[in-house]
Coordinates of C-alpha atoms in Angstrom, one line a residue:
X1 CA 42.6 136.7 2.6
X2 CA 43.3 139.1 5.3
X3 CA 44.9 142.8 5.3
X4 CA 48.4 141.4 6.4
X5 CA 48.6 138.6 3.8
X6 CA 47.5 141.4 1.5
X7 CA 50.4 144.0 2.3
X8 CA 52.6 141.4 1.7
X9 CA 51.7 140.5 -1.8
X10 CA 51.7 144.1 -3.0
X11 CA 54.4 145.6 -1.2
X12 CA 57.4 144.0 -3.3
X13 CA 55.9 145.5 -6.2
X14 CA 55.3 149.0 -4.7
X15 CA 58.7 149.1 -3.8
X16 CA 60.2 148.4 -7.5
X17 CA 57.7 151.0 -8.7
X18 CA 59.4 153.7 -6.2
X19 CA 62.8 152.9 -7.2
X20 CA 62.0 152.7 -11.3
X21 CA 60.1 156.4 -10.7
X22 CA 63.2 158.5 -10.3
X23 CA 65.2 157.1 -13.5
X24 CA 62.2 157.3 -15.6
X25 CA 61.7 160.6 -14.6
X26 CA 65.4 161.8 -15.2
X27 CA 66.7 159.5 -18.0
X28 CA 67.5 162.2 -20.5
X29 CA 69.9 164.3 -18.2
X30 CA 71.1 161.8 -15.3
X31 CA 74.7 161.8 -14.8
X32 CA 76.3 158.7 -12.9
X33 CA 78.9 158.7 -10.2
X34 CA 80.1 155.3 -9.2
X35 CA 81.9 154.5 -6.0
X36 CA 83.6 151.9 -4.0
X37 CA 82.9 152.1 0.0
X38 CA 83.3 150.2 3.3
X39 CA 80.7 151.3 6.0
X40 CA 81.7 149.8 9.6
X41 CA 79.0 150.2 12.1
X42 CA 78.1 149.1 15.5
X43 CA 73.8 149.4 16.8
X44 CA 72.5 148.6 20.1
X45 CA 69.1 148.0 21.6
X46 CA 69.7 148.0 25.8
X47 CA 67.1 146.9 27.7
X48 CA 66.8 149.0 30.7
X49 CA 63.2 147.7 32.0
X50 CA 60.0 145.7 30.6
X51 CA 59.0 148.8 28.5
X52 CA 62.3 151.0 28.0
X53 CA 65.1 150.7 26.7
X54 CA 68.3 152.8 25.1
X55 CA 69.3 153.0 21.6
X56 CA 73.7 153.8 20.7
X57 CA 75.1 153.7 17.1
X58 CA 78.1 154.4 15.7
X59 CA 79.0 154.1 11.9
X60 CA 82.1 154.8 10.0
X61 CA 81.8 155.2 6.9
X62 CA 84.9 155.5 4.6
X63 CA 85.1 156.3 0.2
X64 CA 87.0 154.1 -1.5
X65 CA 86.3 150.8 0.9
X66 CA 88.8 152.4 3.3
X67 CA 91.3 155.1 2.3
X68 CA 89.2 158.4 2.6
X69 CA 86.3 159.7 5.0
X70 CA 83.1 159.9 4.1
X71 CA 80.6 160.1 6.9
X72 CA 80.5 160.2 10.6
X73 CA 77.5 158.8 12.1
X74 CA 76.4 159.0 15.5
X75 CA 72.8 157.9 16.5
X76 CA 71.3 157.6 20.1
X77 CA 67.7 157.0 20.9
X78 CA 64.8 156.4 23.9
X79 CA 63.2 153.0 22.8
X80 CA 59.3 152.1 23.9
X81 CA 58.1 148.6 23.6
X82 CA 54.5 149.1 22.4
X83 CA 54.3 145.4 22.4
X84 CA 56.4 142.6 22.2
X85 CA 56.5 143.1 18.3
X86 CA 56.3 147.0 17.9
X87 CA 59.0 149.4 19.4
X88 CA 58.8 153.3 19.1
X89 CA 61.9 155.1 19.0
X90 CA 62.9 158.8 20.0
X91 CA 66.2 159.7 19.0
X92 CA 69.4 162.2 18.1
X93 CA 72.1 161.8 15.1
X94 CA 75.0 164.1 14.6
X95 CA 76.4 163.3 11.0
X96 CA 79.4 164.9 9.5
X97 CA 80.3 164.5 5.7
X98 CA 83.1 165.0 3.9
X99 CA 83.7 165.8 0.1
X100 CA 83.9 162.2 -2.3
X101 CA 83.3 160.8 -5.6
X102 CA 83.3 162.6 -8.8
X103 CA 81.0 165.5 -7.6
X104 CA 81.8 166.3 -4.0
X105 CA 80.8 168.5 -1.9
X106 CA 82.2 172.2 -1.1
X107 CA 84.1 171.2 1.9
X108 CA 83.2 168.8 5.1
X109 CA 79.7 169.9 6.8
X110 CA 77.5 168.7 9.5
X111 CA 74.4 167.7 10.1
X112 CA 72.1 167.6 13.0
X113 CA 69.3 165.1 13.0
X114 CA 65.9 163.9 15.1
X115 CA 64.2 161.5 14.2
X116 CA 60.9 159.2 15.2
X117 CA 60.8 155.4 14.4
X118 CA 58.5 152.6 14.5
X119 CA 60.1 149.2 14.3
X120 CA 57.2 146.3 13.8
X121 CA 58.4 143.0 14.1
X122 CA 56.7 139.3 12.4
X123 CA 57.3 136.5 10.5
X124 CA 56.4 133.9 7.8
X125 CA 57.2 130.5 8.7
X126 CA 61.1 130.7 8.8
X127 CA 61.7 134.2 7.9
X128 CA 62.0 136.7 10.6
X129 CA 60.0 140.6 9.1
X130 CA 61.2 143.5 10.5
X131 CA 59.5 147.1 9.2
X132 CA 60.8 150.7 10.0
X133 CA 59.1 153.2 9.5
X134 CA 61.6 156.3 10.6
X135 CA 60.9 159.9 10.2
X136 CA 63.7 162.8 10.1
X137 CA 63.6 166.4 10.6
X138 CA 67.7 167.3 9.2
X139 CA 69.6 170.8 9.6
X140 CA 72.5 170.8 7.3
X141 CA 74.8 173.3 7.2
X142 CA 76.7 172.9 3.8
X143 CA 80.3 174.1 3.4
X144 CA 81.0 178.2 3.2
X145 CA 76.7 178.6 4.3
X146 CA 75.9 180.9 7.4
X147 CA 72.7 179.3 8.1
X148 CA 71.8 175.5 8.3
X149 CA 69.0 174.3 5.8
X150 CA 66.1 172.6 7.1
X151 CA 64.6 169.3 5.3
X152 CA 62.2 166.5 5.7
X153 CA 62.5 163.0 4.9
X154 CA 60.7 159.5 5.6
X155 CA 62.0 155.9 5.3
X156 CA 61.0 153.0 5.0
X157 CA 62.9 149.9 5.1
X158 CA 61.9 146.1 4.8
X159 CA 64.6 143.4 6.2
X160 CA 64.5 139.6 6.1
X161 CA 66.4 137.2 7.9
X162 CA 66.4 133.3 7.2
X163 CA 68.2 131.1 10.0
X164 CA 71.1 128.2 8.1
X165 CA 70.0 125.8 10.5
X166 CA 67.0 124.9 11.9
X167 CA 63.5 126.9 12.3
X168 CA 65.4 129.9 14.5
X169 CA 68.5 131.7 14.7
X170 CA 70.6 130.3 17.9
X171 CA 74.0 131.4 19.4
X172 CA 76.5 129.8 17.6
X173 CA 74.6 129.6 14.1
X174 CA 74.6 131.5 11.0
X175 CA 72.1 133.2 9.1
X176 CA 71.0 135.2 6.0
X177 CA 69.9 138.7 6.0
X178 CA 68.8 140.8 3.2
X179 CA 66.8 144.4 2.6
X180 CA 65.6 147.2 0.8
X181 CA 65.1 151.4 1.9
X182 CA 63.5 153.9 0.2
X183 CA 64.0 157.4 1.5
X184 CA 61.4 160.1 0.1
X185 CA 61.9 164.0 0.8
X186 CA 59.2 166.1 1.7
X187 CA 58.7 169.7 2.7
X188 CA 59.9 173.1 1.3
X189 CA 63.1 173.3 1.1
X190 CA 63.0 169.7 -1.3
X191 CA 64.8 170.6 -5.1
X192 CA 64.4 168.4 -7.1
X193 CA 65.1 164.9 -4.9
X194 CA 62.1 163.9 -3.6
X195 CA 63.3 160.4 -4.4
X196 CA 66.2 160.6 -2.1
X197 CA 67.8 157.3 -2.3
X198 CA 67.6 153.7 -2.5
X199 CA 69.6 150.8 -0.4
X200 CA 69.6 147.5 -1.4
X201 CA 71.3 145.0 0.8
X202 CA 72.4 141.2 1.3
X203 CA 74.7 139.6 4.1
X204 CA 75.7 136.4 6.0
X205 CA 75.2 136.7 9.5
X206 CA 76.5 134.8 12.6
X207 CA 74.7 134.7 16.5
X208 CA 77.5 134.9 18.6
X209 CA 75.8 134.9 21.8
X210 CA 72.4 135.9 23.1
X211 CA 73.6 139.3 23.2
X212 CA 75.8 139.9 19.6
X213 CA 75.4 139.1 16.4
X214 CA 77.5 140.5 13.2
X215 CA 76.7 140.8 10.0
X216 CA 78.9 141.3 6.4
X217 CA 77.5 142.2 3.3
X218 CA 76.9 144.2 0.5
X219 CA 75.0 147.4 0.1
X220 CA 73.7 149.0 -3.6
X221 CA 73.3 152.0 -2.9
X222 CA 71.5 155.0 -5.4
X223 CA 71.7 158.7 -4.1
X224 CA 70.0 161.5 -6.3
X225 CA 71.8 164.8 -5.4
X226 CA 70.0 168.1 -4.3
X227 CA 70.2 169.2 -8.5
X228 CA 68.4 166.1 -9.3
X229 CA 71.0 165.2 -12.4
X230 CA 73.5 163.6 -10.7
X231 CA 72.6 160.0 -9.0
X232 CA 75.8 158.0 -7.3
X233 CA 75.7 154.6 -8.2
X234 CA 77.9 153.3 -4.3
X235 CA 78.7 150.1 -4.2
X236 CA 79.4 149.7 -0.4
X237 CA 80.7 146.6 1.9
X238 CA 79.4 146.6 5.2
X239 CA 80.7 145.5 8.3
X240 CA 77.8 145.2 11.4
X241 CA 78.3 144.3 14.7
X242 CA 74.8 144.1 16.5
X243 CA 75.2 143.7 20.5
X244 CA 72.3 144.1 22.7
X245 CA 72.4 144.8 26.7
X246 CA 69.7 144.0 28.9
X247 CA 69.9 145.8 32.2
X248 CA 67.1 144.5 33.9
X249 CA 67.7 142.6 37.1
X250 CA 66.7 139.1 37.7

């Protein structure tokens, strides 16, 4: 059996072990928070030659599916195809979060973000594999602080996608997508969240074209705050409109 057939037997099962840890861990003084929120989001991958290529994203995310803000994110990134299968990514985010739930936040604060990502890209016989790997270096400035706070986190995220009709997804056909991320915090300023969060997610999608595809699901979400007690439990619909430039000439 080789490495890659391997990875793909034991990583279901690592990935279950990192999200049991922090309950385990915790049980005796966790606190739940449960919420109901609507994330609307557009991403963008733009071709601009053989090798590089532009990354835009926009989401807006809203507490209570709709009504209230939540988060402001705004993402841009330099994309590198390593190889027609792996793509590095250099990138910018500038997120702004406001107080929600049963244990808000102090008042709305910002964050600036960079961030390195490798995106690898395979499959097993109808299923399209995508892995990120994505590293962030965050300044957060939290409500009434003079200074920002500096922290480190990785991802990791695992998504599938399995085409309705036929062996490949084609414009005019729909599709099924569904993932997990695990988010880990690292580095000294880290309390007591080094489990960061967990999103678990499932959608129908639909090609539109070469170029756009959308996407509407659900998204469980588990957040363990900075005091490592209180865990929100969101239950989020998500709305994702994928749409894909290529500026190359013919």
């Amino acid at each position: 059996m080789d490495f890659k057939a391997i990875l793909f037997r034991i990583l279901p099962g690592l990935i279950l072990l990192l999200e049991l840890s922090p309950p385990a861990l915790a049980q005796s003084e966790r606190v739940k928070d449960f919420n109901n929120n609507g994330w609307y989001m557009y991403f963008g991958d733009h071709k601009l030659n053989d090798r590089w290529g532009l990354h835009t994203e926009v989401q807006w995310r809203r507490h209570n599916v709709l009504k209230d803000p939540q988060q402001l994110l705004i993402r841009a990134g330099i994309n590198y195809d390593l190889t027609p299968s792996a793509m590095f990514t250099l990138g910018y985010g500038y997120i702004e979060t406001h107080p929600y739930g049963d244990f808000p936040a102090a008042g709305t604060f910002p964050e600036h973000r960079i961030y390195q990502q490798l995106q690898l890209r395979n499959s097993l016989s109808r299923v399209g594999l995508l892995h990120r790997y994505r590293l962030e270096q965050r300044w957060i400035k939290r409500a009434g602080a003079e200074t920002s706070t500096y922290l480190n986190r990785a991802r990791y995220m695992l998504k599938a996608t399995l085409p309705l009709i036929g062996t490949s997804t084609d414009a005019g056909e729909p599709f099924l997508a569904a993932y997990n991320e695990i988010f880990i915090g690292f580095g000294n300023n880290i309390q007591r969240h080094i489990f960061d969060q967990n999103r678990a997610y499932a959608a129908l999608g639909y090609k539109i074209n070469d170029a756009a595809m959308l996407e509407l699901g659900y998204l469980n979400q588990i957040v363990q705050k900075a005091n490592g007690t209180v865990f929100e439990h969101n239950h989020t619909w998500q709305v994702s409109l994928f749409y894909n430039l290529d500026f190359r000439s013919n």
